[in-house]
């Protein structure tokens, strides 16, 4: 008896990735882009101070994002889009300005901390961001976490912290730098939570564009008062700051903001602990920086911790909420 198998028919929703899968792809792509920031900053600071580097990062990214928004606006006008525009309140604008200030504060405090304390101290304290984000969304947004997510969070944080233990310094003269790095983690967490709320009305490119404008305005007087040079003086210097702006700010921060439409800032904060892992690997490849067996173990702990957190009930609320329906295969006929 010959059996015939009916052809498999896939609906459009089964062929297209779900919005949440797109958000996951966006955040992991963002992490890859953001992990290159340390390389571009190191190259740019051959000519510029830390605040001038931040200033150039902001204004260049603002121009790129403004051009992207203008192109998108023209495209929508040509198509005569009937999509209603969101009405922005004073509260929305204040939240947007606050997000820009928080992001500027995160970058500025971390940059200053690196001049006052060791890189390891600064990195370890800055990696407290997911802890503060988790506390923030619990206290402010009322989100609750299961034990699996919290265990994964702590594992990933321990692994990220262990990456800098070899060079950890304990000294009273590092106190100011340590406090600055600690505050940079607080500012980073606040920025993530604000963007998560802003994504209810604003698209990602607009949020990052306005954050860049706020950062440019705030950074300019700081550079003029504390540093000697505002712009790079060589082609390689310009290439470094342009790469920092486009790769890390436009692509990295833009995709991170995009992901916060579907993913909680608490979950994104855990994923961002991949950043120091990738940054260390990039430094090993490009600058032949030493990686020990202990570093490899720390990498593994971070990855396992992120996997545990991602597979928690808390994470599944975001990851599985719009998964496409299972494929149905027609039965056989004889």
Coordinates of N, CA and C in Angstrom, one line a residue, residues 57-294:
X57 N 31.8 60.8 21.0 CA 30.9 59.7 20.8 C 29.4 60.1 20.7
X58 N 29.0 61.1 21.6 CA 27.7 61.6 21.6 C 27.3 62.4 20.4
X59 N 28.1 63.4 20.0 CA 27.6 64.3 18.9 C 27.7 63.6 17.6
X60 N 28.6 62.7 17.4 CA 28.7 61.9 16.1 C 27.5 61.0 16.0
X61 N 27.2 60.3 17.1 CA 26.0 59.4 17.1 C 24.7 60.1 16.9
X62 N 24.6 61.3 17.5 CA 23.4 62.1 17.3 C 23.2 62.5 15.8
X63 N 24.2 62.9 15.1 CA 24.1 63.2 13.7 C 23.7 62.0 12.9
X64 N 24.3 60.9 13.2 CA 23.9 59.6 12.4 C 22.5 59.3 12.7
X65 N 22.1 59.3 13.9 CA 20.7 58.9 14.3 C 19.7 60.0 13.7
X66 N 20.1 61.2 13.7 CA 19.2 62.2 13.2 C 19.0 62.0 11.7
X67 N 20.0 61.7 11.0 CA 19.9 61.4 9.5 C 19.1 60.1 9.3
X68 N 19.2 59.1 10.2 CA 18.4 57.9 10.0 C 16.9 58.2 10.3
X69 N 16.6 59.1 11.3 CA 15.3 59.4 11.6 C 14.7 60.3 10.4
X70 N 15.5 61.2 9.8 CA 15.0 62.0 8.7 C 14.6 61.1 7.5
X71 N 15.5 60.1 7.3 CA 15.2 59.2 6.2 C 14.0 58.4 6.4
X72 N 13.8 57.9 7.7 CA 12.6 57.1 8.0 C 11.4 58.0 7.9
X73 N 11.4 59.3 8.3 CA 10.3 60.1 8.3 C 9.9 60.4 6.8
X74 N 10.8 60.6 5.9 CA 10.5 60.8 4.5 C 9.9 59.5 3.9
X75 N 10.4 58.4 4.3 CA 9.8 57.1 3.8 C 8.4 57.0 4.2
X76 N 8.1 57.3 5.5 CA 6.7 57.2 6.0 C 5.8 58.2 5.3
X77 N 6.4 59.4 5.0 CA 5.6 60.4 4.4 C 5.2 60.0 2.9
X78 N 6.2 59.4 2.3 CA 6.0 58.9 0.9 C 4.9 57.8 0.8
X79 N 4.9 57.0 1.9 CA 3.9 55.9 1.9 C 2.6 56.3 2.5
X80 N 2.5 57.6 2.9 CA 1.3 58.2 3.5 C 0.8 57.2 4.6
X81 N 1.7 56.9 5.5 CA 1.3 56.0 6.6 C 0.2 56.6 7.4
X82 N -0.8 55.7 7.8 CA -1.9 56.1 8.6 C -1.8 55.8 10.0
X83 N -0.5 55.3 10.4 CA -0.3 54.9 11.8 C -0.4 56.2 12.7
X84 N -1.3 56.1 13.7 CA -1.4 57.3 14.6 C -0.1 57.5 15.4
X85 N 0.2 58.8 15.5 CA 1.4 59.2 16.3 C 1.1 59.2 17.8
X86 N 2.1 58.8 18.6 CA 1.9 58.9 20.0 C 2.0 60.3 20.5
X87 N 1.2 60.6 21.5 CA 1.2 61.9 22.1 C 2.1 61.9 23.3
X88 N 3.1 62.7 23.3 CA 4.1 62.7 24.3 C 3.7 63.8 25.4
X89 N 3.8 63.4 26.6 CA 3.4 64.3 27.7 C 4.7 64.9 28.3
X90 N 4.5 65.8 29.2 CA 5.7 66.4 29.9 C 6.5 65.4 30.6
X91 N 5.7 64.4 31.2 CA 6.4 63.3 32.0 C 7.3 62.5 31.0
X92 N 6.8 62.2 29.8 CA 7.6 61.5 28.8 C 8.9 62.2 28.5
X93 N 8.8 63.5 28.3 CA 10.0 64.2 27.9 C 11.0 64.3 29.1
X94 N 10.4 64.4 30.3 CA 11.3 64.4 31.5 C 12.0 63.1 31.7
X95 N 11.3 62.0 31.4 CA 11.9 60.7 31.5 C 13.0 60.5 30.4
X96 N 12.7 61.1 29.3 CA 13.7 61.0 28.2 C 15.0 61.7 28.5
X97 N 14.8 62.9 29.1 CA 16.0 63.7 29.5 C 16.7 63.0 30.6
X98 N 15.9 62.4 31.6 CA 16.5 61.7 32.7 C 17.3 60.5 32.2
X99 N 16.8 59.8 31.2 CA 17.6 58.7 30.6 C 18.9 59.1 30.0
X100 N 18.8 60.3 29.3 CA 20.1 60.9 28.8 C 21.1 61.2 29.8
X101 N 20.6 61.8 30.9 CA 21.5 62.2 32.0 C 22.1 61.0 32.7
X102 N 21.2 60.0 32.9 CA 21.7 58.7 33.5 C 22.8 58.1 32.7
X103 N 22.5 58.0 31.4 CA 23.5 57.4 30.5 C 24.8 58.2 30.5
X104 N 24.7 59.5 30.4 CA 25.9 60.3 30.5 C 26.6 60.1 31.8
X105 N 25.9 60.1 32.9 CA 26.5 59.9 34.2 C 27.2 58.6 34.3
X106 N 26.6 57.5 33.7 CA 27.2 56.2 33.7 C 28.6 56.2 33.0
X107 N 28.6 56.8 31.8 CA 29.9 56.9 31.1 C 30.9 57.8 31.8
X108 N 30.4 58.9 32.2 CA 31.4 59.9 32.8 C 32.0 59.4 34.1
X109 N 31.1 58.8 35.0 CA 31.6 58.3 36.3 C 32.6 57.2 36.1
X110 N 32.2 56.3 35.1 CA 33.1 55.2 34.9 C 34.4 55.6 34.3
X111 N 34.4 56.6 33.3 CA 35.6 57.1 32.8 C 36.5 57.8 33.8
X112 N 35.9 58.5 34.7 CA 36.6 59.2 35.8 C 37.2 58.2 36.8
X113 N 36.4 57.2 37.1 CA 36.8 56.2 38.0 C 38.1 55.5 37.6
X114 N 38.2 55.3 36.3 CA 39.4 54.6 35.7 C 40.7 55.4 35.9
X115 N 40.5 56.8 36.2 CA 41.7 57.6 36.5 C 42.0 57.7 37.9
X116 N 41.1 57.1 38.8 CA 41.3 57.2 40.2 C 41.5 55.9 40.9
X117 N 41.2 54.8 40.2 CA 41.3 53.5 40.8 C 41.7 52.5 39.7
X118 N 42.0 51.2 40.1 CA 42.4 50.2 39.2 C 41.3 49.8 38.2
X119 N 41.7 49.3 37.1 CA 40.7 48.9 36.1 C 39.9 47.8 36.6
X120 N 40.5 46.8 37.4 CA 39.8 45.7 38.0 C 38.7 46.2 39.0
X121 N 39.1 47.1 39.9 CA 38.2 47.6 40.8 C 37.0 48.3 40.1
X122 N 37.3 49.1 39.1 CA 36.2 49.8 38.4 C 35.3 48.9 37.7
X123 N 35.9 47.9 37.0 CA 35.1 46.9 36.3 C 34.2 46.1 37.2
X124 N 34.8 45.6 38.3 CA 34.0 44.8 39.2 C 32.8 45.6 39.8
X125 N 33.0 46.8 40.2 CA 31.9 47.6 40.7 C 30.9 48.0 39.7
X126 N 31.4 48.3 38.5 CA 30.5 48.6 37.4 C 29.6 47.4 37.0
X127 N 30.1 46.2 37.2 CA 29.3 45.0 36.9 C 28.2 44.7 37.9
X128 N 28.0 45.6 38.9 CA 26.9 45.5 39.8 C 25.6 46.0 39.1
X129 N 25.7 46.5 37.9 CA 24.5 47.0 37.2 C 23.3 46.0 37.2
X130 N 23.4 44.7 36.9 CA 22.3 43.8 36.9 C 21.7 43.7 38.3
X131 N 22.5 43.8 39.3 CA 22.0 43.7 40.7 C 21.0 44.9 41.0
X132 N 21.5 46.1 40.6 CA 20.7 47.3 40.9 C 19.5 47.3 40.0
X133 N 19.6 46.8 38.7 CA 18.4 46.7 37.8 C 17.4 45.8 38.4
X134 N 17.8 44.6 38.9 CA 16.9 43.6 39.5 C 16.2 44.2 40.7
X135 N 16.9 44.9 41.6 CA 16.3 45.6 42.7 C 15.4 46.6 42.3
X136 N 15.7 47.4 41.3 CA 14.9 48.5 40.8 C 13.6 48.0 40.2
X137 N 13.6 47.0 39.4 CA 12.3 46.6 38.8 C 11.5 45.9 39.8
X138 N 12.1 45.3 40.9 CA 11.3 44.7 42.0 C 10.6 45.8 42.8
X139 N 11.4 46.8 43.2 CA 10.9 47.9 44.1 C 10.0 48.9 43.3
X140 N 10.3 49.2 42.1 CA 9.6 50.3 41.4 C 8.5 49.7 40.4
X141 N 8.9 48.6 39.7 CA 7.9 48.1 38.7 C 7.1 46.9 39.3
X142 N 7.5 46.4 40.5 CA 6.7 45.4 41.2 C 6.9 44.0 40.5
X143 N 8.0 43.8 39.8 CA 8.3 42.5 39.2 C 8.8 41.6 40.3
X144 N 8.5 40.3 40.1 CA 8.9 39.3 41.1 C 9.8 38.2 40.4
X145 N 10.8 37.7 41.1 CA 11.8 36.8 40.5 C 11.7 35.5 41.2
X146 N 11.8 34.4 40.4 CA 11.9 33.1 41.0 C 13.4 32.8 41.4
X147 N 13.6 31.7 42.2 CA 14.9 31.4 42.7 C 15.9 31.0 41.6
X148 N 15.4 30.4 40.5 CA 16.3 30.1 39.4 C 16.9 31.3 38.8
X149 N 16.1 32.3 38.5 CA 16.6 33.6 38.0 C 17.7 34.2 38.9
X150 N 17.4 34.2 40.2 CA 18.3 34.9 41.1 C 19.6 34.1 41.2
X151 N 19.5 32.8 41.2 CA 20.7 31.9 41.2 C 21.6 32.2 40.0
X152 N 20.9 32.2 38.8 CA 21.6 32.5 37.6 C 22.3 33.9 37.6
X153 N 21.5 34.9 38.1 CA 22.1 36.3 38.2 C 23.3 36.3 39.1
X154 N 23.3 35.6 40.3 CA 24.4 35.6 41.1 C 25.6 34.9 40.5
X155 N 25.3 33.8 39.8 CA 26.4 33.0 39.2 C 27.1 33.9 38.1
X156 N 26.3 34.6 37.3 CA 26.9 35.4 36.2 C 27.7 36.6 36.8
X157 N 27.2 37.2 37.9 CA 27.9 38.3 38.5 C 29.2 37.8 39.2
X158 N 29.1 36.6 39.8 CA 30.4 36.1 40.4 C 31.4 35.8 39.3
X159 N 31.0 35.3 38.2 CA 31.9 35.0 37.1 C 32.5 36.3 36.5
X160 N 31.6 37.3 36.3 CA 32.1 38.6 35.8 C 33.1 39.3 36.8
X161 N 32.8 39.2 38.0 CA 33.6 39.7 39.1 C 35.0 39.0 39.1
X162 N 34.9 37.7 39.0 CA 36.2 37.0 39.0 C 37.2 37.3 37.9
X163 N 36.7 37.9 36.8 CA 37.6 38.3 35.7 C 38.6 39.3 36.2
X164 N 38.2 40.1 37.2 CA 39.2 41.2 37.6 C 39.9 40.9 38.9
X165 N 39.7 39.8 39.5 CA 40.2 39.5 40.8 C 41.8 39.5 40.8
X166 N 42.4 39.1 39.7 CA 43.9 39.1 39.7 C 44.5 40.4 39.9
X167 N 43.8 41.5 39.5 CA 44.4 42.8 39.6 C 43.7 43.7 40.6
X168 N 42.8 43.1 41.4 CA 42.1 43.8 42.4 C 43.0 44.5 43.4
X169 N 42.7 45.8 43.7 CA 43.5 46.6 44.6 C 42.6 47.0 45.8
X170 N 43.1 46.9 47.0 CA 42.4 47.3 48.2 C 43.3 48.4 48.8
X171 N 42.8 49.6 48.7 CA 43.6 50.8 49.2 C 42.7 51.9 49.5
X172 N 43.0 52.7 50.5 CA 42.1 53.8 50.9 C 42.2 54.9 49.9
X173 N 43.3 55.1 49.2 CA 43.4 56.2 48.2 C 42.6 55.9 46.9
X174 N 42.0 54.7 46.8 CA 41.2 54.4 45.7 C 39.7 54.6 45.9
X175 N 39.4 55.1 47.1 CA 38.0 55.2 47.6 C 37.1 56.0 46.6
X176 N 37.6 57.2 46.2 CA 36.8 58.1 45.4 C 36.5 57.4 44.0
X177 N 37.5 56.7 43.4 CA 37.3 56.0 42.2 C 36.4 54.9 42.3
X178 N 36.5 54.1 43.5 CA 35.6 53.0 43.7 C 34.1 53.5 43.8
X179 N 33.9 54.6 44.5 CA 32.6 55.2 44.7 C 32.0 55.6 43.3
X180 N 32.9 56.2 42.5 CA 32.4 56.6 41.1 C 32.0 55.4 40.3
X181 N 32.8 54.3 40.4 CA 32.4 53.1 39.6 C 31.1 52.5 40.1
X182 N 31.0 52.5 41.5 CA 29.7 52.1 42.1 C 28.5 52.9 41.6
X183 N 28.7 54.2 41.6 CA 27.6 55.1 41.1 C 27.3 54.9 39.6
X184 N 28.3 54.6 38.8 CA 28.1 54.3 37.4 C 27.2 53.1 37.2
X185 N 27.3 52.1 38.1 CA 26.4 51.0 38.0 C 25.0 51.4 38.3
X186 N 24.8 52.2 39.3 CA 23.5 52.7 39.6 C 22.9 53.5 38.5
X187 N 23.7 54.4 37.9 CA 23.2 55.2 36.7 C 22.8 54.3 35.5
X188 N 23.6 53.3 35.3 CA 23.4 52.4 34.2 C 22.1 51.6 34.4
X189 N 21.8 51.2 35.6 CA 20.6 50.5 35.9 C 19.4 51.4 35.8
X190 N 19.5 52.6 36.2 CA 18.4 53.6 36.1 C 18.1 53.9 34.6
X191 N 19.2 54.0 33.8 CA 19.0 54.2 32.4 C 18.3 53.1 31.7
X192 N 18.6 51.8 32.0 CA 17.9 50.7 31.5 C 16.4 50.7 31.8
X193 N 16.1 51.0 33.1 CA 14.7 51.0 33.5 C 13.9 52.1 32.9
X194 N 14.5 53.3 32.7 CA 13.9 54.4 32.0 C 13.6 54.1 30.6
X195 N 14.6 53.5 29.9 CA 14.4 53.2 28.5 C 13.3 52.1 28.3
X196 N 13.2 51.1 29.3 CA 12.2 50.1 29.2 C 10.8 50.8 29.2
X197 N 10.6 51.8 30.1 CA 9.4 52.5 30.1 C 9.1 53.4 28.9
X198 N 10.2 54.0 28.4 CA 10.0 54.9 27.3 C 9.7 54.1 26.0
X199 N 10.1 52.9 25.9 CA 9.8 52.1 24.7 C 8.3 51.8 24.5
X200 N 7.5 52.1 25.5 CA 6.0 52.0 25.3 C 5.5 53.0 24.3
X201 N 6.2 54.2 24.1 CA 5.8 55.2 23.2 C 6.8 55.6 22.1
X202 N 8.1 55.5 22.5 CA 9.1 55.9 21.6 C 9.8 54.8 20.9
X203 N 10.3 55.0 19.7 CA 11.1 54.0 19.0 C 12.5 54.1 19.5
X204 N 13.3 53.1 19.3 CA 14.6 53.0 19.8 C 15.6 54.1 19.3
X205 N 15.5 54.4 18.0 CA 16.4 55.4 17.4 C 16.1 56.8 18.0
X206 N 14.9 57.1 18.2 CA 14.5 58.4 18.8 C 15.0 58.5 20.2
X207 N 14.9 57.5 21.0 CA 15.4 57.5 22.4 C 16.9 57.7 22.4
X208 N 17.6 56.9 21.7 CA 19.1 57.0 21.7 C 19.5 58.4 21.1
X209 N 18.8 58.9 20.1 CA 19.2 60.2 19.5 C 19.0 61.3 20.6
X210 N 17.9 61.3 21.3 CA 17.7 62.4 22.3 C 18.7 62.2 23.5
X211 N 19.0 61.0 23.8 CA 20.0 60.7 24.9 C 21.3 61.3 24.5
X212 N 21.7 61.1 23.2 CA 23.0 61.6 22.7 C 23.0 63.1 22.7
X213 N 21.9 63.7 22.4 CA 21.8 65.2 22.4 C 22.0 65.7 23.8
X214 N 21.3 65.1 24.8 CA 21.5 65.5 26.2 C 22.9 65.3 26.6
X215 N 23.5 64.1 26.2 CA 24.9 63.8 26.6 C 25.8 64.8 26.0
X216 N 25.6 65.3 24.8 CA 26.5 66.2 24.1 C 26.4 67.6 24.9
X217 N 25.2 68.0 25.2 CA 25.1 69.3 25.9 C 25.7 69.3 27.3
X218 N 25.6 68.2 28.0 CA 26.1 68.1 29.4 C 27.6 67.9 29.3
X219 N 28.1 67.2 28.3 CA 29.6 66.9 28.3 C 30.4 68.0 27.9
X220 N 29.9 68.9 27.0 CA 30.7 70.0 26.4 C 31.4 70.9 27.4
X221 N 30.6 71.4 28.4 CA 31.3 72.3 29.4 C 32.3 71.5 30.3
X222 N 32.0 70.2 30.5 CA 33.0 69.4 31.3 C 34.3 69.3 30.6
X223 N 34.2 69.0 29.3 CA 35.5 68.9 28.5 C 36.2 70.3 28.4
X224 N 35.5 71.3 28.2 CA 36.1 72.7 28.1 C 36.8 73.1 29.4
X225 N 36.3 72.6 30.5 CA 36.8 73.0 31.9 C 37.9 72.1 32.3
X226 N 37.9 70.8 31.9 CA 38.9 69.9 32.5 C 39.9 69.3 31.5
X227 N 39.7 69.5 30.2 CA 40.7 68.9 29.2 C 41.1 69.9 28.2
X228 N 42.2 69.6 27.6 CA 42.9 70.5 26.6 C 42.4 70.4 25.2
X229 N 41.9 69.3 24.8 CA 41.6 69.0 23.4 C 40.1 68.5 23.3
X230 N 39.4 69.1 22.3 CA 38.0 68.7 22.1 C 37.8 67.7 21.0
X231 N 38.6 67.8 20.0 CA 38.5 66.9 18.8 C 39.8 66.2 18.5
X232 N 39.7 65.0 17.9 CA 41.0 64.3 17.5 C 41.8 65.1 16.5
X233 N 43.1 64.8 16.4 CA 44.0 65.6 15.5 C 44.5 64.7 14.4
X234 N 44.2 63.5 14.3 CA 44.7 62.6 13.3 C 43.6 61.8 12.7
X235 N 43.9 61.2 11.5 CA 42.9 60.3 10.9 C 42.5 59.1 11.7
X236 N 43.6 58.5 12.4 CA 43.3 57.4 13.2 C 42.4 57.7 14.4
X237 N 42.7 59.0 15.0 CA 41.9 59.4 16.1 C 40.4 59.6 15.7
X238 N 40.2 60.2 14.5 CA 38.8 60.3 14.0 C 38.2 59.0 13.8
X239 N 38.9 58.1 13.2 CA 38.4 56.7 12.9 C 38.0 56.0 14.2
X240 N 38.7 56.3 15.3 CA 38.4 55.6 16.6 C 37.1 56.2 17.2
X241 N 36.9 57.5 17.2 CA 35.7 58.1 17.8 C 34.5 57.8 16.9
X242 N 34.7 57.8 15.6 CA 33.6 57.5 14.7 C 33.1 56.1 14.8
X243 N 34.1 55.2 15.0 CA 33.8 53.8 15.2 C 33.1 53.6 16.5
X244 N 33.5 54.3 17.6 CA 32.9 54.2 18.9 C 31.5 54.7 18.8
X245 N 31.2 55.8 18.1 CA 29.9 56.4 18.0 C 29.0 55.5 17.2
X246 N 29.4 55.0 16.0 CA 28.6 54.2 15.1 C 28.3 52.8 15.6
X247 N 29.4 52.1 16.0 CA 29.3 50.7 16.4 C 28.7 50.6 17.8
X248 N 29.3 51.3 18.7 CA 28.8 51.1 20.1 C 27.6 51.9 20.5
X249 N 27.5 53.2 20.0 CA 26.4 54.0 20.4 C 25.1 53.7 19.5
X250 N 25.3 53.9 18.2 CA 24.2 53.7 17.3 C 23.7 52.3 17.2
X251 N 24.7 51.4 16.9 CA 24.3 50.0 16.8 C 24.1 49.3 18.2
X252 N 25.1 49.4 19.0 CA 25.0 48.7 20.3 C 23.9 49.3 21.2
X253 N 23.9 50.6 21.5 CA 22.8 51.1 22.4 C 21.5 51.1 21.7
X254 N 21.5 51.3 20.3 CA 20.2 51.3 19.6 C 19.5 49.9 19.7
X255 N 20.3 48.8 19.5 CA 19.7 47.5 19.5 C 19.4 47.1 21.0
X256 N 20.1 47.6 21.9 CA 19.8 47.4 23.3 C 18.4 48.0 23.6
X257 N 18.2 49.2 23.2 CA 17.0 49.9 23.4 C 15.8 49.2 22.7
X258 N 16.1 48.7 21.5 CA 15.1 48.0 20.7 C 14.6 46.8 21.5
X259 N 15.6 46.0 22.1 CA 15.2 44.8 22.8 C 14.4 45.1 24.1
X260 N 14.5 46.3 24.6 CA 13.7 46.6 25.9 C 12.2 46.8 25.6
X261 N 11.8 46.7 24.3 CA 10.4 46.7 24.0 C 9.7 45.4 24.4
X262 N 10.5 44.3 24.4 CA 10.0 43.0 24.6 C 10.6 42.3 25.9
X263 N 11.8 42.7 26.2 CA 12.5 42.1 27.3 C 12.6 43.0 28.5
X264 N 12.5 42.5 29.7 CA 12.6 43.3 30.9 C 14.0 43.8 31.1
X265 N 14.2 45.0 31.7 CA 15.5 45.6 31.9 C 16.3 44.7 32.9
X266 N 15.5 43.9 33.8 CA 16.2 43.0 34.7 C 16.9 41.9 33.9
X267 N 16.2 41.3 32.9 CA 16.8 40.3 32.1 C 17.9 40.8 31.2
X268 N 17.7 41.9 30.6 CA 18.7 42.5 29.8 C 20.0 42.8 30.6
X269 N 19.8 43.2 31.8 CA 21.0 43.5 32.7 C 21.8 42.2 32.9
X270 N 21.2 41.1 33.0 CA 21.9 39.8 33.2 C 22.7 39.5 31.9
X271 N 22.0 39.6 30.7 CA 22.6 39.4 29.5 C 23.9 40.2 29.3
X272 N 23.8 41.5 29.8 CA 24.9 42.4 29.6 C 26.2 42.0 30.3
X273 N 26.1 41.0 31.2 CA 27.3 40.5 31.8 C 28.2 39.7 30.8
X274 N 27.7 39.5 29.6 CA 28.5 38.9 28.6 C 29.5 39.9 28.1
X275 N 29.2 41.2 28.3 CA 30.1 42.3 27.8 C 31.5 42.1 28.2
X276 N 31.8 42.0 29.5 CA 33.2 41.9 29.9 C 33.9 40.6 29.4
X277 N 33.1 39.6 29.2 CA 33.7 38.3 28.7 C 34.2 38.6 27.3
X278 N 33.3 39.1 26.4 CA 33.6 39.4 25.0 C 34.7 40.4 24.9
X279 N 34.7 41.4 25.8 CA 35.7 42.5 25.8 C 37.1 41.9 26.1
X280 N 37.2 40.9 27.0 CA 38.4 40.3 27.4 C 38.9 39.4 26.2
X281 N 38.0 38.7 25.5 CA 38.4 37.9 24.4 C 38.9 38.8 23.2
X282 N 38.3 39.9 23.0 CA 38.7 40.8 21.9 C 40.1 41.4 22.3
X283 N 40.3 41.8 23.5 CA 41.6 42.3 24.0 C 42.7 41.2 23.8
X284 N 42.3 39.9 24.1 CA 43.3 38.8 23.9 C 43.7 38.6 22.5
X285 N 42.7 38.8 21.6 CA 42.9 38.6 20.1 C 43.7 39.8 19.5
X286 N 43.3 41.0 19.9 CA 43.9 42.2 19.2 C 45.2 42.7 19.9
X287 N 45.2 42.6 21.2 CA 46.4 43.1 22.0 C 47.2 42.1 22.7
X288 N 46.9 40.8 22.5 CA 47.6 39.7 23.1 C 47.7 39.8 24.6
X289 N 46.6 40.3 25.2 CA 46.5 40.4 26.6 C 46.3 39.0 27.2
X290 N 46.9 38.7 28.3 CA 47.0 37.4 28.9 C 45.6 37.0 29.4
X291 N 45.3 35.7 29.1 CA 44.1 35.1 29.7 C 44.5 33.8 30.4
X292 N 44.2 33.7 31.6 CA 44.6 32.5 32.4 C 43.5 31.4 32.4
X293 N 43.9 30.3 32.9 CA 42.9 29.2 33.1 C 41.8 29.7 34.0
X294 N 42.1 30.5 35.0 CA 41.1 31.0 35.9 C 40.1 31.9 35.2

